[in-house]
CSV table of C-alpha atoms in Angstrom, one decimal:
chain,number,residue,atom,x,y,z
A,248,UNK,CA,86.0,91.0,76.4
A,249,UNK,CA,88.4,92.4,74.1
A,250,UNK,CA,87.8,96.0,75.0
A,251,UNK,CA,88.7,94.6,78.6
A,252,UNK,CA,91.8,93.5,77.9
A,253,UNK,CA,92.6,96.4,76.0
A,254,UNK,CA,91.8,98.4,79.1
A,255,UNK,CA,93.8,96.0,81.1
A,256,UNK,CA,96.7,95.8,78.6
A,257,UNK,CA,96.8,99.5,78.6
A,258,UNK,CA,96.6,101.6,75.1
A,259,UNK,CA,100.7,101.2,74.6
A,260,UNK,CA,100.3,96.9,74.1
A,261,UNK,CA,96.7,97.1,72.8
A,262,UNK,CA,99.0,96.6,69.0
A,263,UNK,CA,100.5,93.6,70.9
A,264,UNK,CA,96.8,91.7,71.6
A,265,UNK,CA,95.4,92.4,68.1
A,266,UNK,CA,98.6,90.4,66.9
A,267,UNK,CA,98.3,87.6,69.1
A,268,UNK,CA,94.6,87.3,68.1
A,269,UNK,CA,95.3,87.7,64.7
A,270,UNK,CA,98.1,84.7,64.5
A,271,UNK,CA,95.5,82.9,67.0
A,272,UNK,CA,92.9,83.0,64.0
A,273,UNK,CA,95.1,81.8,61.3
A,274,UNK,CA,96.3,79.2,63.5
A,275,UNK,CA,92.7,77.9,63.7
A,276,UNK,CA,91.9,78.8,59.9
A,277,UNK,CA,95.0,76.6,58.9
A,278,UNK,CA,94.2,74.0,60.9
A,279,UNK,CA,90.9,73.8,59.7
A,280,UNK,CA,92.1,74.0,55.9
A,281,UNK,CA,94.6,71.0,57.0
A,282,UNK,CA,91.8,68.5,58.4
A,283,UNK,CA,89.9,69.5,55.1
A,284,UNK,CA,92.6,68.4,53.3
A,285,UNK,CA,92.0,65.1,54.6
A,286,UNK,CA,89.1,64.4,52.1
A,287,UNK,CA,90.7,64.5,49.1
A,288,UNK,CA,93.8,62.0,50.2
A,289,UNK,CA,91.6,59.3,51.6
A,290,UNK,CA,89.4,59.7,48.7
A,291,UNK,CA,92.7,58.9,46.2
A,292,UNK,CA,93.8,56.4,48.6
A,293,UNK,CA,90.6,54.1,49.0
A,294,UNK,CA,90.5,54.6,45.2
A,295,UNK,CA,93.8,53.5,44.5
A,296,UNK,CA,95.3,56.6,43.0
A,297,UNK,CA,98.6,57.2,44.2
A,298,UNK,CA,99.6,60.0,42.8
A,299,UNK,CA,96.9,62.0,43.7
A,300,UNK,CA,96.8,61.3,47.3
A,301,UNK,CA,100.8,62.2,46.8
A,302,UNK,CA,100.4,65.5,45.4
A,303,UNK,CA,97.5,66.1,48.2
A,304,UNK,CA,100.0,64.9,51.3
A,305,UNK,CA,101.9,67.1,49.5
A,306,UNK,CA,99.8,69.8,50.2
A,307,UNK,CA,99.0,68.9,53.2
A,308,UNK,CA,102.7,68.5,54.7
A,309,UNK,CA,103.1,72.3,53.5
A,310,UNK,CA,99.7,73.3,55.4
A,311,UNK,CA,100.6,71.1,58.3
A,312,UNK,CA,104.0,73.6,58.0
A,313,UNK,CA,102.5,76.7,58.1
A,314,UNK,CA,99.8,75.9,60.4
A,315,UNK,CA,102.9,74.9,63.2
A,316,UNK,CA,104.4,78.2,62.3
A,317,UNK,CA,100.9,79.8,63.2
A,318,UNK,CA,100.8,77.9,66.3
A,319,UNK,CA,103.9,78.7,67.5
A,320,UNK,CA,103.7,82.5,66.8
A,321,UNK,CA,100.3,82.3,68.8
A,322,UNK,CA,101.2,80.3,71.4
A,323,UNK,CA,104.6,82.6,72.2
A,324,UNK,CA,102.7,86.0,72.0
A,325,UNK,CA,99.9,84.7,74.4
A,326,UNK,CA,102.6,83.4,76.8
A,327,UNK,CA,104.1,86.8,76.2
A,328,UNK,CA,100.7,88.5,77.1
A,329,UNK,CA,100.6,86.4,80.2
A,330,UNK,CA,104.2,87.4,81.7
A,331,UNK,CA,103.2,91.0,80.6
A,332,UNK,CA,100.4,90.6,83.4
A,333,UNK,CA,102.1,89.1,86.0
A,334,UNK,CA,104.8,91.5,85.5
A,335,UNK,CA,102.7,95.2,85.2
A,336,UNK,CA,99.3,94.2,86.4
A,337,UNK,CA,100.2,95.2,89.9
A,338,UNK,CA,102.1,98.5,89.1
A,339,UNK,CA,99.4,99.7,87.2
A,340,UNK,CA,96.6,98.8,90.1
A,341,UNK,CA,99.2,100.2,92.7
A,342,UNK,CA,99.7,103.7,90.7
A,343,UNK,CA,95.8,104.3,90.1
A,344,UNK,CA,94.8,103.0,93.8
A,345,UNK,CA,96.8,106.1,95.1
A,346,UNK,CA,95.3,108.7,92.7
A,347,UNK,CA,91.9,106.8,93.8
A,348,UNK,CA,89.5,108.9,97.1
A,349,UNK,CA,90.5,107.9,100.2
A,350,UNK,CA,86.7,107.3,100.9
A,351,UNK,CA,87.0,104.7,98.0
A,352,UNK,CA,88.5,102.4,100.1
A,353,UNK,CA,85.7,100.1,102.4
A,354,UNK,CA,86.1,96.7,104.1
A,355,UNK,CA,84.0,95.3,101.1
A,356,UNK,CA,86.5,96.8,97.7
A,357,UNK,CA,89.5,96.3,100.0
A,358,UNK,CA,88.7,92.5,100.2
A,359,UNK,CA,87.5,92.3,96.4
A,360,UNK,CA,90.9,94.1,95.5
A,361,UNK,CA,92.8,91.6,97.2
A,362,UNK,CA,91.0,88.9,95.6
A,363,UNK,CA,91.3,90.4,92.6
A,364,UNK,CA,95.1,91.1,92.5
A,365,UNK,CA,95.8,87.4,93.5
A,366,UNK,CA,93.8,84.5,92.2
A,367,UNK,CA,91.9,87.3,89.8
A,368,UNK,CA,95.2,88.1,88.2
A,369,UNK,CA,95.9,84.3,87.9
A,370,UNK,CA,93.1,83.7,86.1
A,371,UNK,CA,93.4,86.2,83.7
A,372,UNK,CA,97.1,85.3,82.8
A,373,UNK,CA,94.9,81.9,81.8
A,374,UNK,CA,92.7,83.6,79.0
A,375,UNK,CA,96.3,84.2,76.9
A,376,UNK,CA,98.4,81.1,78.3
A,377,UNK,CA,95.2,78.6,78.3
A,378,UNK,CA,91.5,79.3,77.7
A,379,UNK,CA,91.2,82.0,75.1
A,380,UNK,CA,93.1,79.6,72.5
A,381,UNK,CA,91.2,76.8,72.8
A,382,UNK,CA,88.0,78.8,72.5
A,383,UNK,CA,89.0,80.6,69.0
A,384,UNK,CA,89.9,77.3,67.7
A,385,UNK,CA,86.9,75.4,69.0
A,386,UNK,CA,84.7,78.5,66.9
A,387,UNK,CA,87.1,79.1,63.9
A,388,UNK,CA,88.4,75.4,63.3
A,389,UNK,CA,84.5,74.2,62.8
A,390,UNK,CA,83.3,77.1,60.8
A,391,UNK,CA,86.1,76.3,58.0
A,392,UNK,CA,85.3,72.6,58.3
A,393,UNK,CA,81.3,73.3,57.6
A,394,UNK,CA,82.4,75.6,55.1
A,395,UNK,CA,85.0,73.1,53.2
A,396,UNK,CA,82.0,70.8,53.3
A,397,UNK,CA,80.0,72.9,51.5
A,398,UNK,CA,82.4,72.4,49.2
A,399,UNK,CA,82.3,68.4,49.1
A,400,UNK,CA,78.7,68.4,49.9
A,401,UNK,CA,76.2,70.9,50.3
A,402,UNK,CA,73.8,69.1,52.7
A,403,UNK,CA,76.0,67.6,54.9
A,404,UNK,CA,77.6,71.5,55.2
A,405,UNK,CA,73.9,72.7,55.2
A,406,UNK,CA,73.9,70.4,58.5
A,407,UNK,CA,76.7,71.4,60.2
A,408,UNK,CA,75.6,75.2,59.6
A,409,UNK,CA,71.8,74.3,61.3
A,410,UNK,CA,73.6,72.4,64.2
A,411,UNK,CA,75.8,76.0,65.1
A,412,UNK,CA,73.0,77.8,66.7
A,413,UNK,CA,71.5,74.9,69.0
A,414,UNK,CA,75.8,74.2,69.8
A,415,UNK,CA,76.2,77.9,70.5
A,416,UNK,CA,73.1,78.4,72.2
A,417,UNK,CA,73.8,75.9,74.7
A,418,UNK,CA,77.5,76.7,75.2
A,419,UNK,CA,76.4,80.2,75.8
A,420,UNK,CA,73.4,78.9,78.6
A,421,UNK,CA,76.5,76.7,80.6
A,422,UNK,CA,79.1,79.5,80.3
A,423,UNK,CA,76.3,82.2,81.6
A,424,UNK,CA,75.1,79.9,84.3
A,425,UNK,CA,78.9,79.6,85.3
A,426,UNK,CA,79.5,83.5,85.3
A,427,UNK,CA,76.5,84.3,87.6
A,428,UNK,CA,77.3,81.2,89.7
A,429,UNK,CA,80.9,82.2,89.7
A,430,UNK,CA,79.7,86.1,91.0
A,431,UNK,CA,78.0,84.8,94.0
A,432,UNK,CA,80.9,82.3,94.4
A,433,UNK,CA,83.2,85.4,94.4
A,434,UNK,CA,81.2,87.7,96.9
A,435,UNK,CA,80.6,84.6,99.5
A,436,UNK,CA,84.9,84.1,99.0
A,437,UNK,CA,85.6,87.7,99.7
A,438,UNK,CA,82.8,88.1,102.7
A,439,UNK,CA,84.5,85.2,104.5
A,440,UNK,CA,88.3,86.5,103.7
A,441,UNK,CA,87.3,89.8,105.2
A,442,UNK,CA,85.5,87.5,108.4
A,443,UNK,CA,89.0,86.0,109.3
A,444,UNK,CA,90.9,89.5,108.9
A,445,UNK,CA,88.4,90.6,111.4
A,446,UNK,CA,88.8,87.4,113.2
A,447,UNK,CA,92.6,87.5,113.3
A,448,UNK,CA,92.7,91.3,114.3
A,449,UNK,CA,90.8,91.5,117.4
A,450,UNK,CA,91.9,88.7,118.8
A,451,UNK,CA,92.7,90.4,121.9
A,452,UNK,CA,88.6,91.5,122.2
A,453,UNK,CA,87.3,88.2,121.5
A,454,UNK,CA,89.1,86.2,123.8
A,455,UNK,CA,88.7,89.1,126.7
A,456,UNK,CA,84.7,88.5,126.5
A,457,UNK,CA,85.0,84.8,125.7
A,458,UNK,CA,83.7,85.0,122.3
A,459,UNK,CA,86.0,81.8,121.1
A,460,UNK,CA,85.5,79.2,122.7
A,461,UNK,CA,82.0,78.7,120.9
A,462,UNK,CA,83.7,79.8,117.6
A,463,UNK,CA,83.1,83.2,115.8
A,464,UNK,CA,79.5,83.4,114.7
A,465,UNK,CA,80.4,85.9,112.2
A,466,UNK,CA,83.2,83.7,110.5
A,467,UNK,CA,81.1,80.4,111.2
A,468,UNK,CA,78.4,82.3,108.7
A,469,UNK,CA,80.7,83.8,106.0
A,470,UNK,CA,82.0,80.1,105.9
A,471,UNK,CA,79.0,78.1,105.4
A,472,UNK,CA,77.6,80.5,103.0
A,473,UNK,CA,80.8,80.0,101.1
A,474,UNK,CA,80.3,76.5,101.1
A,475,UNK,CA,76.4,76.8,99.9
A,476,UNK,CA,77.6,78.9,97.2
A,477,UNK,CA,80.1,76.4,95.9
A,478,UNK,CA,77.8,73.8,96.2
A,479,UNK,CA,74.6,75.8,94.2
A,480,UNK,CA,77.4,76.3,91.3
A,481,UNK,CA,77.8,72.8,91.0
A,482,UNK,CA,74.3,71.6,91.1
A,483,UNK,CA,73.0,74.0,88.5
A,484,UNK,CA,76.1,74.3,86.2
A,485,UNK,CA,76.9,70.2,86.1
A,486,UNK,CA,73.4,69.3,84.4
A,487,UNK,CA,74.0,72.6,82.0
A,488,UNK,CA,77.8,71.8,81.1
A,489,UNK,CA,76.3,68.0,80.2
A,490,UNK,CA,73.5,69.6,78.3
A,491,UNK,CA,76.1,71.5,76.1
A,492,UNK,CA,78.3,68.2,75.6
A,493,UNK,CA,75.7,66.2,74.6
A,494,UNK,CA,74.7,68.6,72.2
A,495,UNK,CA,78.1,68.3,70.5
A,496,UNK,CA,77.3,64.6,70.4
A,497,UNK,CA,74.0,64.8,68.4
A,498,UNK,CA,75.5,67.1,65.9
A,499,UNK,CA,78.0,64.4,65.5
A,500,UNK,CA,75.0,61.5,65.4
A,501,UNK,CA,73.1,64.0,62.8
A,502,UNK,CA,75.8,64.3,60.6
A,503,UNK,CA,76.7,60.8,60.7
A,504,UNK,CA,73.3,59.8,60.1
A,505,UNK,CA,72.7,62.3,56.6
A,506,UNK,CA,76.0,61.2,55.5
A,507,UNK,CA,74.6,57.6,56.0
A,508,UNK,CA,71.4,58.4,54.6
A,509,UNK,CA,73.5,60.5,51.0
A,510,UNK,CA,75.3,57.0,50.7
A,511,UNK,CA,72.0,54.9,51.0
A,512,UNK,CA,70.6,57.1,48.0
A,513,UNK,CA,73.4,56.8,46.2
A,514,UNK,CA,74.0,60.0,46.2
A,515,UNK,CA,77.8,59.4,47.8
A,516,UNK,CA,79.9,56.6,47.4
A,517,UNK,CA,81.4,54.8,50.4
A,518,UNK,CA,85.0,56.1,49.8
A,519,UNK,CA,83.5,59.7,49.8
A,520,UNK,CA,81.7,58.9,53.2
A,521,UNK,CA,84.4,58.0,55.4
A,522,UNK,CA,86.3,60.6,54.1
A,523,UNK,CA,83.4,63.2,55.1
A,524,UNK,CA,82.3,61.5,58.0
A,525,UNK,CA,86.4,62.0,59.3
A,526,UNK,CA,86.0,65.3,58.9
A,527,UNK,CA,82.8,65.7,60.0
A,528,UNK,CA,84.5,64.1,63.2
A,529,UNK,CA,87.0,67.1,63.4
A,530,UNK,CA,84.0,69.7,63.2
A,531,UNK,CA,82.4,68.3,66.6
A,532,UNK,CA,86.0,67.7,68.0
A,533,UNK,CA,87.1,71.4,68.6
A,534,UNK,CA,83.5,72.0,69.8
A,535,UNK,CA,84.1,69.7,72.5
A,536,UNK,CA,87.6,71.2,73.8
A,537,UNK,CA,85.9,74.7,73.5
A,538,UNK,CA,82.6,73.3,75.4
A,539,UNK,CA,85.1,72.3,77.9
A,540,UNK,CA,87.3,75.7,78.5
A,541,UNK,CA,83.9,77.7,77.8
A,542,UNK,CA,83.3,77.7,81.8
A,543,UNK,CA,86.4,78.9,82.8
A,544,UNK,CA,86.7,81.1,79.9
A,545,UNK,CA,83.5,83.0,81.7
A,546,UNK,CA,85.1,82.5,85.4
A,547,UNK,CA,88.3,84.6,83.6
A,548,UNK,CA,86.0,86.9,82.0
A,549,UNK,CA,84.6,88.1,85.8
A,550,UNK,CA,87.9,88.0,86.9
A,551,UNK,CA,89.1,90.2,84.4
A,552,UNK,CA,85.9,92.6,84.3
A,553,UNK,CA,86.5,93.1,88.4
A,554,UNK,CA,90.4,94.3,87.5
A,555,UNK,CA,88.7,96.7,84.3
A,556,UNK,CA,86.2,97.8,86.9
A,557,UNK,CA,88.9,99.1,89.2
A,558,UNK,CA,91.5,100.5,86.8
A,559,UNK,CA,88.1,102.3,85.5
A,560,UNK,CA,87.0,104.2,88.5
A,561,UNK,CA,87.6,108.2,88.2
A,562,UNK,CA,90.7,109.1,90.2
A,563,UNK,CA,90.4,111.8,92.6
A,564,UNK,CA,90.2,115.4,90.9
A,565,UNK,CA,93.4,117.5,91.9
A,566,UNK,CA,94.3,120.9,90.4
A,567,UNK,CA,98.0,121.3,88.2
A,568,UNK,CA,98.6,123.8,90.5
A,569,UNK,CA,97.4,124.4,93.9
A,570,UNK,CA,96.2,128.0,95.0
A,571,UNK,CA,98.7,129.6,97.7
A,572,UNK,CA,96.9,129.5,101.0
A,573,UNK,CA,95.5,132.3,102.3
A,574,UNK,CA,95.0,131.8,105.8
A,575,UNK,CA,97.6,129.2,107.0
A,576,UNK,CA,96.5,126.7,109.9
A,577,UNK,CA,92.4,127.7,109.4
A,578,UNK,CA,89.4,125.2,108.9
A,579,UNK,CA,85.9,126.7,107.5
A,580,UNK,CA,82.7,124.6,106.5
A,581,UNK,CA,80.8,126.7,104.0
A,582,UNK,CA,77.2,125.8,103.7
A,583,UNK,CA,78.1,122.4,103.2
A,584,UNK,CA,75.3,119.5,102.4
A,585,UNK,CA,76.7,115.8,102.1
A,586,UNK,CA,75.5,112.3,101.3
A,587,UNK,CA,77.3,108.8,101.3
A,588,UNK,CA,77.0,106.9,97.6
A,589,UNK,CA,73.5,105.6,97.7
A,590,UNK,CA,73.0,106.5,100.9
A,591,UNK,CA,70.8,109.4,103.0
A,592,UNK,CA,72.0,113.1,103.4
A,593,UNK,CA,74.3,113.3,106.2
A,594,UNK,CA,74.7,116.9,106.7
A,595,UNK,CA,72.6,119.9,105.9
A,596,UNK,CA,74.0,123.4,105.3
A,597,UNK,CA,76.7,123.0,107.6
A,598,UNK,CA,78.7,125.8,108.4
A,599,UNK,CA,81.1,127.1,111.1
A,600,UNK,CA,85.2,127.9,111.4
A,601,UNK,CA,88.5,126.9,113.3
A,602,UNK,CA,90.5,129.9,113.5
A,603,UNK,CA,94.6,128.9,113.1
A,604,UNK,CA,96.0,128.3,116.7
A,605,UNK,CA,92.8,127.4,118.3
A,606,UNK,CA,91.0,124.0,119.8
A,607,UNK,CA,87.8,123.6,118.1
A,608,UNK,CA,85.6,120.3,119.6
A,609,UNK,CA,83.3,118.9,117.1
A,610,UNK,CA,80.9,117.2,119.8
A,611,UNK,CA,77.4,115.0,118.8
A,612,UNK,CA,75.4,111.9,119.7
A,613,UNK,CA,76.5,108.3,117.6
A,614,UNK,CA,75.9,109.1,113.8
A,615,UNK,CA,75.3,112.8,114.1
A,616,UNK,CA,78.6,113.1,111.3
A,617,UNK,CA,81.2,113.9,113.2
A,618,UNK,CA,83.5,111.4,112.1
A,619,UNK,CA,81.7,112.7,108.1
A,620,UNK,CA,83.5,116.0,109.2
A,621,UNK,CA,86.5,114.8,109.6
A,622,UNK,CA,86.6,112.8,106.2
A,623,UNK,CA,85.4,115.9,104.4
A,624,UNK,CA,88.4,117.7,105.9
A,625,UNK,CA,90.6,115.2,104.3
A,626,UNK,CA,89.0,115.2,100.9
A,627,UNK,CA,88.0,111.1,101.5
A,628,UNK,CA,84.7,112.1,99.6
A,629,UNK,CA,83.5,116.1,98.2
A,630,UNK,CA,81.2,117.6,99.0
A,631,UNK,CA,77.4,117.1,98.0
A,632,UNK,CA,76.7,121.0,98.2
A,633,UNK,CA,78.9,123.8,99.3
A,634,UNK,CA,82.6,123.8,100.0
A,635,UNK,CA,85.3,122.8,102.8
A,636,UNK,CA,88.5,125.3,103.2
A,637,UNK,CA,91.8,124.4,104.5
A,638,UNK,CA,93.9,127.1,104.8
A,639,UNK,CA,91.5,129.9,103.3
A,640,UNK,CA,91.4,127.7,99.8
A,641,UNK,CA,89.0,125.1,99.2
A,642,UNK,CA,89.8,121.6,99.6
A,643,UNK,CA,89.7,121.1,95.4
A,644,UNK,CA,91.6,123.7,94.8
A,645,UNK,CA,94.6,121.9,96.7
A,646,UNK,CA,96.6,118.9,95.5
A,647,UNK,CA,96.7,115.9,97.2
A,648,UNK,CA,99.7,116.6,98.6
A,649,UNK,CA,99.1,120.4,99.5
A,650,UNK,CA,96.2,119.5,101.4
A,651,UNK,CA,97.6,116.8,104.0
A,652,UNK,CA,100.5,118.8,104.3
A,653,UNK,CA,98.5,121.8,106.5
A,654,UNK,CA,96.6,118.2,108.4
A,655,UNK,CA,97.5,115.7,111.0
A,656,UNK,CA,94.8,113.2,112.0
A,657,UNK,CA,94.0,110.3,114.2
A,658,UNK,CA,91.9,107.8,112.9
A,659,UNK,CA,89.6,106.1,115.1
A,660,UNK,CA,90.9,102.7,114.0
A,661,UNK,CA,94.6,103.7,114.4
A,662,UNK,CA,97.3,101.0,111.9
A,663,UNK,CA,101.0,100.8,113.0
A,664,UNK,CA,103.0,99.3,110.3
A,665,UNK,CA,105.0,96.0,111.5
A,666,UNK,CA,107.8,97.7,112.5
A,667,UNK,CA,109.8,100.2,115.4
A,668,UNK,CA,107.8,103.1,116.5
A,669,UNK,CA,110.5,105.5,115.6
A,670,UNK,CA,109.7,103.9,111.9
A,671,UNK,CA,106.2,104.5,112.4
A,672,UNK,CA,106.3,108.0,113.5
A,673,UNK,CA,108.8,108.7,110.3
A,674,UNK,CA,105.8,107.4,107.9
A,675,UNK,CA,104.8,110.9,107.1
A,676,UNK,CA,108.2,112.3,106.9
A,677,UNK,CA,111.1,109.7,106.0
A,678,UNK,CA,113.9,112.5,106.4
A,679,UNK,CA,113.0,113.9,109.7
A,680,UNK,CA,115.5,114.7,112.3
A,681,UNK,CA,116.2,112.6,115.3
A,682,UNK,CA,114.9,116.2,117.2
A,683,UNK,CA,111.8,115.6,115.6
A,684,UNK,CA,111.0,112.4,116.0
A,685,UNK,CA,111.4,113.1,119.5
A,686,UNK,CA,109.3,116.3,119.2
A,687,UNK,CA,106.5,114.3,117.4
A,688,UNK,CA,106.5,111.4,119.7
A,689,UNK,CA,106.1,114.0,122.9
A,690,UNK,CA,103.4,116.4,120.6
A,691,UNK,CA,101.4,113.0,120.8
A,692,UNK,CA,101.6,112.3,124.3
């Protein structure tokens, strides 16, 4: 997860998360000292000895001190973190989306990127603000408790040692259950988002063949499969998360029970066993807050490995500098072979030319590529053999912006922006003329 959030962070605040983890750590590691202070002044106090138990409140008034200074410092870096999220989080997605293939961009990433850059980004503003703190002290706060009762006895510190695995291990089986769960959860949420888009937008088709007044089978689907998800997470995480807090319990019931079974033998006196036994009780209690925030630590985690997964993917390759065109306005596929990801070959050896100032009609039954063509023209995906050339140069050799500049295409599914049509038509040049505008609008019939 850290790597993650390095990725997240970007490499210029990676300095600022190692710090925050760092003052989250000795946070934990003082407050663990603290509680272990605890022994000592109920020992002196139950035996009467009051200025040892003053020199030890002493001590403890100066850890309580520095572990509120720890706190803090944590506390204000990881709200820091968050607000550093919320504030850049979309910038960067928004800056490597446009360096991203066009071809990158389906019905199924666009809905996961939406998800992802609302509630996902919420969630992961959590781990610093919420669930990541809790977590490091629920691990670090019990480790220095077992190890401070090494120090006061070695078998009850033996014991909390054995209990860690059996605690971790079932912590670990609820938080995994919760991730998978929480996948499936995810995919069912984006599938029925993308159902009431589709719903919304063709409104116009639907209700000219009748197809709501029985409701949208698509959308009725997408939703109860949402709702089956949601309710499969429950029923197998709830008996999982119980598992893991009863677990916590035991280890509680154990250590009270060899504490009990040290003062039977004589082998600790009563005084030293409520002391123990108190701090005993603060080894299981930070167990217990991190067995609670362990779930949605995981439900952050796949949050936050969607957002890595998309800052991650390869931008599209363009040259520094694109190759001056040698034949200005021409179209050429050169041998070219091409296959969607995980998909079949589409086209094989393909090759013919569109002379500048010409019509050229790519005709073909349903699914015989034409509409492939047309994407390799516009660089959406390269080729899988052999090369496309605008303007005499192939299409890699171009820059983003070299290449549309020598194309004008109509998509199939044709977007107009929620504004004029003069607005519209300027998209694709902001500073044209009034002349052209015109002169577009009449080019386009």
């Amino acid at each position: 997860m850290i790597r993650s959030l390095v990725t997240l962070l970007g490499p210029a605040h990676a300095p600022r998360l190692y710090r925050y983890l760092a003052w989250l750590v000795t946070s934990a590691v003082l407050q663990g000292l603290a509680v272990a202070l605890l022994v000592p002044i109920l020992h002196a106090l139950f035996a009467g000895d009051l200025p040892t138990a003053t020199a030890w409140l002493a001590g403890l008034a100066a850890m309580v001190v520095l572990t509120c200074i720890a706190h803090y410092q944590q506390a204000m870096k990881g709200f820091a973190l968050a607000l550093l999220v919320l504030t850049t989080l979309h910038d960067r997605l928004g800056q490597h989306l446009v360096s991203l293939p066009l071809g990158w961009f389906n019905s199924e990433k666009v809905g996961r990127l939406s998800r992802s850059a609302t509630s996902g980004t919420l969630m992961v503003t959590g781990l610093f603000a919420h669930y990541l703190g809790p977590v490091v002290s629920g691990v670090v706060v019990p480790a220095t408790v077992a190890l401070t009762l090494f120090v006061f006895d070695w078998r009850l510190g033996l014991t909390a040692v054995l209990c860690a695995p059996l605690i971790y291990f079932t912590h670990h089986w609820s938080a995994a259950a919760i991730g998978s769960n929480d996948a499936r959860v995810e995919a069912a949420a984006t599938l029925a988002g993308n159902r009431v888009v589709e719903f919304a937008r063709y409104q116009q088709v639907l209700r000219a063949f009748g197809r709501t007044q029985d409701g949208y089978a698509p959308l009725q689907a997408a939703n109860q499969a949402q709702k089956l998800a949601g309710g499969s997470m429950l029923s197998q995480t709830f008996p999982k998360l119980l598992a893991g807090g009863l677990t916590v319990q035991l280890a509680f019931a154990l250590l009270v029970g060899v504490g009990i079974a040290l003062a039977a033998h004589g082998e600790i006196d009563a005084i030293q066993l409520v002391a123990l036994l108190a701090l005993a009780a603060r080894f299981v209690g930070p167990l217990a807050e991190a067995a609670a925030r362990s779930g949605l630590l995981r439900m952050a985690g796949n949050d936050l490995d969607q957002l890595v997964s998309i800052l991650r993917e390869p931008p599209l390759p363009e040259p520094a500098v694109s190759l001056p065109l040698s034949a200005p306005g021409s179209l050429a596929f050169e041998h070219v072979s091409f296959a969607y990801p995980s998909g079949p070959t589409v086209l094989r050896d393909l090759t013919f030319s569109a002379p500048a100032h010409s019509m050229t009609a790519i005709v073909g039954a349903s699914g015989s590529g034409k509409t492939t063509v047309t994407r390799l023209l516009m660089r959406f995906f390269d080729t899988t053999a052999g090369s496309v050339k605008v303007g005499g140069v192939d299409v890699r050799e171009l820059s983003n912006a070299a290449l549309m500049a020598q194309l004008s295409l109509v998509m199939q599914d044709v977007y107009l922006f929620d504004d004029s049509l003069e607005a519209n038509i300027r998209v694709g040049s902001p500073d044209a003329s009034a002349r052209d505008v015109a002169e577009a609008a009449r080019l386009a019939g």
